[in-house]
Short mmCIF file of C-alpha atoms and ligand atoms in Angstrom, two decimals:
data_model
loop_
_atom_site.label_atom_id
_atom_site.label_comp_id
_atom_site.label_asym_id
_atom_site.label_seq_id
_atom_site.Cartn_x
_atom_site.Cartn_y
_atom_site.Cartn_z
CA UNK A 930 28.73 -54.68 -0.99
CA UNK A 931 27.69 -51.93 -3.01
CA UNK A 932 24.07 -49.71 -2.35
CA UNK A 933 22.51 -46.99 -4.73
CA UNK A 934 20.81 -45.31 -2.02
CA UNK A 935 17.97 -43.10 -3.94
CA UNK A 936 15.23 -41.02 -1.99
CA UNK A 937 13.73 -39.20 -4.53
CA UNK A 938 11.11 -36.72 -3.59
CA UNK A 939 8.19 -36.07 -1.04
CA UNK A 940 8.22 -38.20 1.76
CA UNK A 941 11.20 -40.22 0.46
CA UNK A 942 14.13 -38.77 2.10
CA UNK A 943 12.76 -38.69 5.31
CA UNK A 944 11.79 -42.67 5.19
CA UNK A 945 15.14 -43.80 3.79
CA UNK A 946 17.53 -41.81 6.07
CA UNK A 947 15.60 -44.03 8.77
CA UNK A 948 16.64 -47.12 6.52
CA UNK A 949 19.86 -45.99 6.35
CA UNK A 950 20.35 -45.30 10.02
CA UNK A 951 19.19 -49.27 10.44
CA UNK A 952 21.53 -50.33 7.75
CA UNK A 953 24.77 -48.62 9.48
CA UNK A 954 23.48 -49.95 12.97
CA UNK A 955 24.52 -53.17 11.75
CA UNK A 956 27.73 -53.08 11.34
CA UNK A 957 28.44 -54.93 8.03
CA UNK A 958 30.76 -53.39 5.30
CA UNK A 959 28.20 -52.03 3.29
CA UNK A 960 28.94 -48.81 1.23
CA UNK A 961 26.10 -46.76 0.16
CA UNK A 962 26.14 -43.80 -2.38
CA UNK A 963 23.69 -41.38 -2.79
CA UNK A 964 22.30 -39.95 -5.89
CA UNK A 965 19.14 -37.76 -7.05
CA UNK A 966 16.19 -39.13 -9.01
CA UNK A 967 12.97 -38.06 -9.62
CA UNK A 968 11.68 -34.50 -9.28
CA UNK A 969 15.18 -33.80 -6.92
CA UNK A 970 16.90 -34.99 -9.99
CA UNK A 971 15.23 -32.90 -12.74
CA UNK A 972 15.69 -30.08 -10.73
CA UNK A 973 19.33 -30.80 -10.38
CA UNK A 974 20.06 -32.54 -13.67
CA UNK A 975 16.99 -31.64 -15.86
CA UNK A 976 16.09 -35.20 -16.27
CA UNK A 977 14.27 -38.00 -13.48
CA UNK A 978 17.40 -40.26 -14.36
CA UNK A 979 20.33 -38.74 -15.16
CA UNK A 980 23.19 -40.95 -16.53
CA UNK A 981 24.88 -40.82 -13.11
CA UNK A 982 22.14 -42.00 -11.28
CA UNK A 983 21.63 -44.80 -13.44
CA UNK A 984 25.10 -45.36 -13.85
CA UNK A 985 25.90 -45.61 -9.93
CA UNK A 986 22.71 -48.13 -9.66
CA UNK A 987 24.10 -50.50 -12.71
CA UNK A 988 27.34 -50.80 -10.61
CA UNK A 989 25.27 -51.09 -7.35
CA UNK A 990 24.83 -54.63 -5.78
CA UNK A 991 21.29 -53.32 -4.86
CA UNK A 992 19.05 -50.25 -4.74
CA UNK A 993 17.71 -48.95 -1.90
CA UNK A 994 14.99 -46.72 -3.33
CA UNK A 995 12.56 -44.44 -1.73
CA UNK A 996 9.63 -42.62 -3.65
CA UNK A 997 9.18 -40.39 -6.23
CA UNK A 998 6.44 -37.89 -7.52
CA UNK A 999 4.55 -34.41 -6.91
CA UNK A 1000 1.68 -33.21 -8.01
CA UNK A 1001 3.88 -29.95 -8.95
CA UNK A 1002 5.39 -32.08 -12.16
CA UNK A 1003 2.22 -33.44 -13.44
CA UNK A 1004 2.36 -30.61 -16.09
CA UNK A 1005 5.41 -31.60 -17.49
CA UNK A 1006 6.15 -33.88 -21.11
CA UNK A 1007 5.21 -37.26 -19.47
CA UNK A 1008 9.19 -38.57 -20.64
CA UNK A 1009 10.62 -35.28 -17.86
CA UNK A 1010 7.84 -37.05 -15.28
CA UNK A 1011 9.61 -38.18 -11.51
CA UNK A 1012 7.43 -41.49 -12.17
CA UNK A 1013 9.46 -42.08 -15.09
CA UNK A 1014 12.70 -42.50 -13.50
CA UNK A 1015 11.61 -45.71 -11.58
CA UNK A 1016 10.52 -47.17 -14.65
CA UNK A 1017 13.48 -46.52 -16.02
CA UNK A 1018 15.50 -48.20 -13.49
CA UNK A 1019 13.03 -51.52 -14.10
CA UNK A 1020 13.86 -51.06 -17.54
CA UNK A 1021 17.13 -50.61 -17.86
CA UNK A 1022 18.23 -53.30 -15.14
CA UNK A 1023 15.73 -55.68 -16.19
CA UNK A 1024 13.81 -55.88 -12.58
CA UNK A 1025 11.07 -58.27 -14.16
CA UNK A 1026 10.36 -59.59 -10.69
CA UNK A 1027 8.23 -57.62 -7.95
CA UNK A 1028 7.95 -59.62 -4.86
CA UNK A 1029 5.35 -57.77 -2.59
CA UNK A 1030 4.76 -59.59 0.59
CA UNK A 1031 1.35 -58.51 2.89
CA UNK A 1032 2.13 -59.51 6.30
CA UNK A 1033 -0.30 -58.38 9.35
CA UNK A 1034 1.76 -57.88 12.08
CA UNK A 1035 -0.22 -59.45 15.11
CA UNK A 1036 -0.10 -55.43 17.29
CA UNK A 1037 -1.79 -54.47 13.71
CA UNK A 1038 -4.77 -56.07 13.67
CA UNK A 1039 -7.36 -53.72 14.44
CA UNK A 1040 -5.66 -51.05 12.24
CA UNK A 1041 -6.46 -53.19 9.25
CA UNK A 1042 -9.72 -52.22 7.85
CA UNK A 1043 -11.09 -56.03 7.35
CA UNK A 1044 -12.29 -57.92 10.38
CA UNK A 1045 -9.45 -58.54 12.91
CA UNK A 1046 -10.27 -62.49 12.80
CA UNK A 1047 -10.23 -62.24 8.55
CA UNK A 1048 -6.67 -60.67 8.44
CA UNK A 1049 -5.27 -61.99 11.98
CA UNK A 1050 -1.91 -64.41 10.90
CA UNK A 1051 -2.18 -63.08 7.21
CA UNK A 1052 0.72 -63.87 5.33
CA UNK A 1053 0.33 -63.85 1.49
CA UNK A 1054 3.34 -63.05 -1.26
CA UNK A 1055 2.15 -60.66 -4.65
CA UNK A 1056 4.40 -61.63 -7.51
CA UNK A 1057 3.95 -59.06 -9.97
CA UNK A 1058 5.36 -59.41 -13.42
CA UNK A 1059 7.24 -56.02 -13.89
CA UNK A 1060 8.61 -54.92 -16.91
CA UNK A 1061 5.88 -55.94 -19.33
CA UNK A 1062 2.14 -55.50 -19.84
CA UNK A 1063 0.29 -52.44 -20.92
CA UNK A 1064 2.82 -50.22 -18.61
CA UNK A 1065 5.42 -50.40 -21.39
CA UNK A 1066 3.40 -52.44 -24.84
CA UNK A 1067 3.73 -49.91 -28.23
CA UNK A 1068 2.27 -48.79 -29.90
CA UNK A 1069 0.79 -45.89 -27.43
CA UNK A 1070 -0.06 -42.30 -27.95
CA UNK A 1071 -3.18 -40.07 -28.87
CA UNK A 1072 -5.09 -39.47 -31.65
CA UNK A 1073 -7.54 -39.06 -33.99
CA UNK A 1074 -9.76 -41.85 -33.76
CA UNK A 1075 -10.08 -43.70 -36.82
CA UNK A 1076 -13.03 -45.84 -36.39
CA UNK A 1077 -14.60 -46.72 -32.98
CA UNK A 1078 -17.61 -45.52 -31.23
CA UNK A 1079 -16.64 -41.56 -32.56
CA UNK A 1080 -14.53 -41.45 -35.54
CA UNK A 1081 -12.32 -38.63 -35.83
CA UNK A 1082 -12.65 -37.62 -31.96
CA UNK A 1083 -9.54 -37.44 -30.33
CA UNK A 1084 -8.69 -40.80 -28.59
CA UNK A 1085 -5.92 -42.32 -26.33
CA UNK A 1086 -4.46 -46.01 -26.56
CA UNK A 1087 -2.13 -48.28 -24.90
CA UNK A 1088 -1.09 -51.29 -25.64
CA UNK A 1089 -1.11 -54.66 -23.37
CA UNK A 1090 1.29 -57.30 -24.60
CA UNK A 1091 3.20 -60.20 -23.41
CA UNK A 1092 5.29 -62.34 -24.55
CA UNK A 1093 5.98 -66.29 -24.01
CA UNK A 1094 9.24 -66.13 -22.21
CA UNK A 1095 8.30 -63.00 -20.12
CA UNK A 1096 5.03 -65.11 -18.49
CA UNK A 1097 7.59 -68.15 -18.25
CA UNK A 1098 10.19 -66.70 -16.44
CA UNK A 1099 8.03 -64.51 -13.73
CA UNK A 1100 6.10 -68.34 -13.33
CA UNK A 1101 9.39 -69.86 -12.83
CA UNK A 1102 10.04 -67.24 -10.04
CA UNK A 1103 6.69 -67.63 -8.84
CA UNK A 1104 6.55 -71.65 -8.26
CA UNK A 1105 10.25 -71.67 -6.58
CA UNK A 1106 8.68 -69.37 -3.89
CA UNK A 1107 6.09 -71.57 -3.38
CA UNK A 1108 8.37 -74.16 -2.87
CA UNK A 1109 9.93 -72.07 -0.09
CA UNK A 1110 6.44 -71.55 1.77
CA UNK A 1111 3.34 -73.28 1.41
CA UNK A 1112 3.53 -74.64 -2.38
CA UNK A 1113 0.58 -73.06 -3.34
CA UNK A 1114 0.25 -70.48 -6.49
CA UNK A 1115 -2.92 -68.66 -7.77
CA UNK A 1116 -2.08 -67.08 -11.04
CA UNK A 1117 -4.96 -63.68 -11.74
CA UNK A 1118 -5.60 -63.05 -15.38
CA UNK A 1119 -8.40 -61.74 -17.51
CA UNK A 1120 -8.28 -64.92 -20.06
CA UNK A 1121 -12.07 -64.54 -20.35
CA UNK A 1122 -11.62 -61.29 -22.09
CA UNK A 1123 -8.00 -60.59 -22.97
CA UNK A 1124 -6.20 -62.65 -25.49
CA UNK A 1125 -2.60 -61.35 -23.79
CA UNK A 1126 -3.81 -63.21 -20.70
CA UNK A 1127 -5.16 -66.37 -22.47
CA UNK A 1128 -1.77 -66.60 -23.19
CA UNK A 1129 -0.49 -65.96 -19.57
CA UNK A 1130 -3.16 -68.80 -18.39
CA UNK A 1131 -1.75 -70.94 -21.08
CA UNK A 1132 2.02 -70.72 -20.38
CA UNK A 1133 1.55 -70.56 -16.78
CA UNK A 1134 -0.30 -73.80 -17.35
CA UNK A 1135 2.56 -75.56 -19.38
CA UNK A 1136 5.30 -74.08 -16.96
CA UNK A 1137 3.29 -75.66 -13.95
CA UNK A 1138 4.40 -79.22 -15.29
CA UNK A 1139 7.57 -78.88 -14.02
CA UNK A 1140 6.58 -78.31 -10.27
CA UNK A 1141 3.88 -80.90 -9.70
CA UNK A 1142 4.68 -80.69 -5.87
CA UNK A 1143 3.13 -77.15 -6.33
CA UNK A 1144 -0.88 -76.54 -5.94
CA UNK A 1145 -1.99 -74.23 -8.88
CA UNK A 1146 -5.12 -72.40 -9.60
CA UNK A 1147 -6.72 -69.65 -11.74
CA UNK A 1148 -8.55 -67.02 -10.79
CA UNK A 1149 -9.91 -63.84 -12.78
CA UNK A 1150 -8.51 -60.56 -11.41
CA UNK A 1151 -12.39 -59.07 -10.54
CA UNK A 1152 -13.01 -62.03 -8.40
CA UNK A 1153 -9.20 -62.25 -6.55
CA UNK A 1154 -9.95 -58.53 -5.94
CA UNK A 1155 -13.02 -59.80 -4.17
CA UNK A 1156 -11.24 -62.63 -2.82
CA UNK A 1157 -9.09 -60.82 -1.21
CA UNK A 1158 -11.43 -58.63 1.19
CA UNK A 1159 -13.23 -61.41 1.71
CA UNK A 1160 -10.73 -64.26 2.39
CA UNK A 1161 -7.69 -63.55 2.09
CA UNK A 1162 -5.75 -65.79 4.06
CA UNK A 1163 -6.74 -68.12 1.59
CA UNK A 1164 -4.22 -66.96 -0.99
CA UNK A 1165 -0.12 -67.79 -0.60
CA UNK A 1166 1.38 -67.01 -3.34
CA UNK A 1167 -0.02 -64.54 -6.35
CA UNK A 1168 1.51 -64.47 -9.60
CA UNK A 1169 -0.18 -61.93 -12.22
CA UNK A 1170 1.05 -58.62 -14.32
CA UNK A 1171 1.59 -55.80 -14.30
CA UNK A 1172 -1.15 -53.64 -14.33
CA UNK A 1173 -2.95 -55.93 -12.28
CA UNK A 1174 -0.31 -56.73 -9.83
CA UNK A 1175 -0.45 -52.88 -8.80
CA UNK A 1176 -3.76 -52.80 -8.33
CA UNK A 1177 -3.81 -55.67 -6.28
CA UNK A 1178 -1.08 -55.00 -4.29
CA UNK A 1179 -1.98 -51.94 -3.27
CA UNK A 1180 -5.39 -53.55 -1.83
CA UNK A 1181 -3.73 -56.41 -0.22
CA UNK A 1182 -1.47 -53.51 1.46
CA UNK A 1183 -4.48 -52.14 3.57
CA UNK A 1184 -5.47 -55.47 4.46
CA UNK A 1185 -2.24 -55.29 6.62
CA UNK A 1186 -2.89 -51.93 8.19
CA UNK A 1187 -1.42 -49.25 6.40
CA UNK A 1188 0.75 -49.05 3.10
CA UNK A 1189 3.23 -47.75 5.26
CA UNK A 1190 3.97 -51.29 6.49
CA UNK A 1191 4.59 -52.63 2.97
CA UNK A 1192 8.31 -53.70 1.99
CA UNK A 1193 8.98 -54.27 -2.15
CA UNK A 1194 11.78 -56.06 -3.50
CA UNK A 1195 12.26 -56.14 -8.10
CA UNK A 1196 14.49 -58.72 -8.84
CA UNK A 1197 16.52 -59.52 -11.76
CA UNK A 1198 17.69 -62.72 -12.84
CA UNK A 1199 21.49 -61.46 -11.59
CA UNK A 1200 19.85 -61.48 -8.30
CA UNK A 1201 20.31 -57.26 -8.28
CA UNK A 1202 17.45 -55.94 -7.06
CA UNK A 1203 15.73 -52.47 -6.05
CA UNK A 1204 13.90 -52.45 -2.83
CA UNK A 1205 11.34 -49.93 -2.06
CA UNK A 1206 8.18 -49.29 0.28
CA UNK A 1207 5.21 -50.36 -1.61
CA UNK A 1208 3.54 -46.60 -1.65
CA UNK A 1209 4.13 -43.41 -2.88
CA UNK A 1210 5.89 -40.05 -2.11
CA UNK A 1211 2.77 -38.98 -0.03
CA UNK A 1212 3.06 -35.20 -0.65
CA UNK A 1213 0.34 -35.17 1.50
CA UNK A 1214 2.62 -35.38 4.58
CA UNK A 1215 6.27 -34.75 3.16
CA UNK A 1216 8.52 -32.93 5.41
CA UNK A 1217 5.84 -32.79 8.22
CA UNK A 1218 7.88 -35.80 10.17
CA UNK A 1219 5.00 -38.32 10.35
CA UNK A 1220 5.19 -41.23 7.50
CA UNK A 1221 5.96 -44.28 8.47
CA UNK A 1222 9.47 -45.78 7.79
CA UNK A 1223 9.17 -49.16 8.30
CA UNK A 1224 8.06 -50.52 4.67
CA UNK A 1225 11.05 -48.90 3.57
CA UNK A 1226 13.39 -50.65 6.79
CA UNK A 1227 11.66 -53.61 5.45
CA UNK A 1228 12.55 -53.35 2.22
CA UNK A 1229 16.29 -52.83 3.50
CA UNK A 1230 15.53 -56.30 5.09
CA UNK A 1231 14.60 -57.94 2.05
CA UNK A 1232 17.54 -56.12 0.27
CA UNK A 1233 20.13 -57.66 2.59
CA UNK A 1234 18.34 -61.62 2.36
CA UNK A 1235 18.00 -61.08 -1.49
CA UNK A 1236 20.63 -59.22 -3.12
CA UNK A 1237 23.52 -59.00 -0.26
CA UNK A 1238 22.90 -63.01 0.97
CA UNK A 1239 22.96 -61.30 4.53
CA UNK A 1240 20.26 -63.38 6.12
CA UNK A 1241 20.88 -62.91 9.99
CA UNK A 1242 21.17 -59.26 9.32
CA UNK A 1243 17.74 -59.53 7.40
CA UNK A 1244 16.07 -61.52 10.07
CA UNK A 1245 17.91 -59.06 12.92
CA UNK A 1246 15.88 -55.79 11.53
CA UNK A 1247 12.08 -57.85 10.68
CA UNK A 1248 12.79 -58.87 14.87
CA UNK A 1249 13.35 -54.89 15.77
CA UNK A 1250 10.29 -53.65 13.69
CA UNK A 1251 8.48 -56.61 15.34
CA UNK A 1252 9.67 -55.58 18.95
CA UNK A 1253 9.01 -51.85 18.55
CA UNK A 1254 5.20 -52.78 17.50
CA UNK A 1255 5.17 -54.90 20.48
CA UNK A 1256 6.20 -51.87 22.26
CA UNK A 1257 3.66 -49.61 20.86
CA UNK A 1258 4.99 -47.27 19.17
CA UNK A 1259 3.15 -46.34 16.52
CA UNK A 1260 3.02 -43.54 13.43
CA UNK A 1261 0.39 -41.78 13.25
CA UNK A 1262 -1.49 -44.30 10.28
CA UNK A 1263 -1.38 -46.90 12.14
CA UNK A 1264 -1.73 -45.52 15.69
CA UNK A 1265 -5.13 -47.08 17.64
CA UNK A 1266 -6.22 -46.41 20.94
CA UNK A 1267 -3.74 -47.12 24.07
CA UNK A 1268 -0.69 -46.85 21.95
CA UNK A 1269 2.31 -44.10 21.37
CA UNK A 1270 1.94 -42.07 18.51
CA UNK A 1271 6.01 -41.45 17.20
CA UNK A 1272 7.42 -39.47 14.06
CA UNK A 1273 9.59 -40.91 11.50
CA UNK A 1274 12.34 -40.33 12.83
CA UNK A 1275 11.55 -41.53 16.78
CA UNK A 1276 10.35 -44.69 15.01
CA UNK A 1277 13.49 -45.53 13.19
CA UNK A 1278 16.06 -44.98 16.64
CA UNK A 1279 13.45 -47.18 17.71
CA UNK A 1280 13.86 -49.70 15.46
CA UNK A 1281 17.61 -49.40 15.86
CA UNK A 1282 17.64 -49.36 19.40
CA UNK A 1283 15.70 -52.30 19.26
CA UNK A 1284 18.72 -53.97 17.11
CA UNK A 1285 20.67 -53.03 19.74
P1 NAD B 1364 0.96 -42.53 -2.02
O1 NAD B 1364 1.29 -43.96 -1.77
O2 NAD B 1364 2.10 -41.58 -2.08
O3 NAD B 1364 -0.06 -42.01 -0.89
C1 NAD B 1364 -1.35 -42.60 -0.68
C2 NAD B 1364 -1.80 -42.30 0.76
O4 NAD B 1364 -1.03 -43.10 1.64
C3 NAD B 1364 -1.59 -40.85 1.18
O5 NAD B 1364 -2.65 -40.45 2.01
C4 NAD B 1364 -0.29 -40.87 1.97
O6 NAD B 1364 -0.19 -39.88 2.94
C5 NAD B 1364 -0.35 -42.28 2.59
N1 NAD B 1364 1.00 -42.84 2.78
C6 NAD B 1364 1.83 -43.31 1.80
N2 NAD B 1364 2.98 -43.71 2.35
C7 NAD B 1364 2.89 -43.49 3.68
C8 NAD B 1364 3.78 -43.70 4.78
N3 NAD B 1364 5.01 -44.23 4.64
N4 NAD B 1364 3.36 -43.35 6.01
C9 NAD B 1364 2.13 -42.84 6.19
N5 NAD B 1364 1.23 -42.63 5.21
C10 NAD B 1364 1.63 -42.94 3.96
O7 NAD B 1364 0.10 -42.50 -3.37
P2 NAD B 1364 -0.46 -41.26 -4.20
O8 NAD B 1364 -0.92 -40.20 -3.27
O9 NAD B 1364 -1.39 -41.85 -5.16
O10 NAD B 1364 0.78 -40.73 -5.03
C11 NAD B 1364 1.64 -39.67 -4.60
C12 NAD B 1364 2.79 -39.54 -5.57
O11 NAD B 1364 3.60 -40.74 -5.48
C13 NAD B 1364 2.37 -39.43 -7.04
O12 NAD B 1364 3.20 -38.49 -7.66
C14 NAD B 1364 2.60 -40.84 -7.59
O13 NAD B 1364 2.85 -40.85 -8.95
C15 NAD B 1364 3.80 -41.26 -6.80
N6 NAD B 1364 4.02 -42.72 -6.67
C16 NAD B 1364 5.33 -43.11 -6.70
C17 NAD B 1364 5.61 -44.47 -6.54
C18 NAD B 1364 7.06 -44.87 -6.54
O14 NAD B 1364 7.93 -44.04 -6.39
N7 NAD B 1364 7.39 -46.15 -6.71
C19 NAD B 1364 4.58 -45.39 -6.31
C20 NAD B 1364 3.27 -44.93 -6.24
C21 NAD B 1364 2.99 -43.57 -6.42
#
């Protein structure tokens, strides 16, 4: 079993040497590589990712990823950006599938910023479509504006598109997890105003017909937004795009206490996959010792039920993170009152101690 193990930049090395440390801890054969990408790989390589990279995570079984981005590269040709490296990577392996899941540990209640008794027992799934949608539709650019509100002042575009097989296949993935939890989907679009999502209502629709045993509904992405501060448990399973599934992700992710709880997995239909912490490089705190690595010792998790077909293992490290929460330990964005604030790395020998 073969891992691309990429950190990346800011905070990224620090929170995947802790899933690393987890992954050895077990004892399987796994063999892990490690190669730059991002900002750590232009300034190495002169590109976010190099051939290498991407060559060593084609061959990989899975990708354990970390973060990338600085606000130092923002001034360079958006194509030489860190950001564009994981894009890349869901490009070029075809990782269509984002599985997000927004669990609130029971220890994390009150560090959620919703009403303990709205988010207590919350256990939703964010299926975001990943490789389509206005993150990657031509044509894009700037401009001079033809027509519009001020001809002939320079203007930006982007365009959102989907296709009929790309909404079918991420519904496809999105009904057969339902099957596996509670049966229930709720597919977010903008079909009131965007023609690309008529269609996604449409063919989600039609694709529904082959899982009647599955509950479906519709809801537009301003009111699920809503929805989810103000109920949330009432959502299982959430299918919707791209664009939208980032936003939304990102707000279900404080509904469970901090991003830094927040495991990713991006499938594709080989069953390869690229697991990463839902959040960013936080150059905030980089190299001060204090992010939190257990979304990415999560994602590790996921990697080893999804990609590697290592259940027990999977199930081994979600009971450690579980137990060290139980025993308080806490980084610093999610520490409360009356528990032990840890660093990165005190967290992650806790977590494998806890394996232990
Ligand atoms: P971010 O997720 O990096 O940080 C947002 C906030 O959350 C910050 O205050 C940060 O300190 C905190 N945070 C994030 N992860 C944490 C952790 N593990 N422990 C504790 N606190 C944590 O988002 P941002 O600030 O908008 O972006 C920073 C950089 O990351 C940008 O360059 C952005 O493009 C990039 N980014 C990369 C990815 C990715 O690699 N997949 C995703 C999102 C953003």
């Amino acid at each position: 079993m073969k891992i691309a193990v990429l950190p990346g930049d800011g905070i990224g090395p620090e929170i995947v040497a802790e899933a690393v440390k987890v992954l050895e801890a077990l004892d399987l054969k796994l063999e892990m590589e490690t190669a730059p990408v991002g900002g750590a790989a232009y300034e190495v390589a002169g590109h976010p990712l190099p051939e290498s990279t991407l060559g060593l995570a084609r061959e990989a079984d899975a990708i354990l990823f970390g973060a990338v981005g600085d606000w130092k590269y923002d001034k360079l040709d958006r194509p030489l950006r860190p950001e564009q490296a994981i894009l890349g990577l869901r490009k070029h392996l075809g990782l269509f599938a984002n599985f997000r899941p927004a669990i609130c540990y029971e220890q994390l209640t009150h560090a959620s910023s919703l009403k303990p008794e709205l988010v207590a027992g919350l256990d939703i799934l964010i299926i975001r479509e990943l490789t389509g949608d206005i993150y990657f539709g031509q044509p894009r650019g700037r401009r001079t504006a033809p027509d519009g509100h001020f001809p002939g002042a320079e203007e930006a575009f982007d365009t959102m598109r989907y296709s009929r097989p790309e909404i079918e296949r991420i519904a496809r993935v999105a009904f057969e997890a339902a099957r596996k939890r509670s049966k229930r989907v709720t597919s977010v679009d903008k079909a009131n105003v965007l023609e690309t999502f008529q269609l996604w209502k449409d063919v989600v629709t039609e694709v529904h017909k082959d899982y009647p045993d599955v509950q479906l509904d519709h809801m537009y992405v301003d009111n699920a937004a809503m929805q989810l501060v103000k109920a949330p448990k009432a959502f299982d399973v959430i299918v919707t795009g791209n664009m939208f599934g980032d936003i939304l992700s990102d707000e279900a992710s404080m509904l469970t206490g901090s991003i830094g709880m927040l495991p990713s997995a991006s499938l594709n239909d080989k069953k390869q996959g690229l697991y990463e912490p839902s959040h960013g490089s936080a150059p905030d705190i980089a190299g001060k010792g204090v992010a939190n690595p257990l979304a990415t010792i999560l994602s590790a998790a996921m990697m080893l039920r999804f990609s590697l077909g290592q259940e027990e293992a999977a199930r081994r490290i979600e009971a450690a993170v579980q137990k060290v929460l139980a025993q308080g330990l806490r980084t610093p964005d999610i520490h409360s009152e009356g528990t032990t604030r840890v660093g990165t790395v005190q967290m992650g020998d806790a977590v494998v101690n806890a394996l232990r």
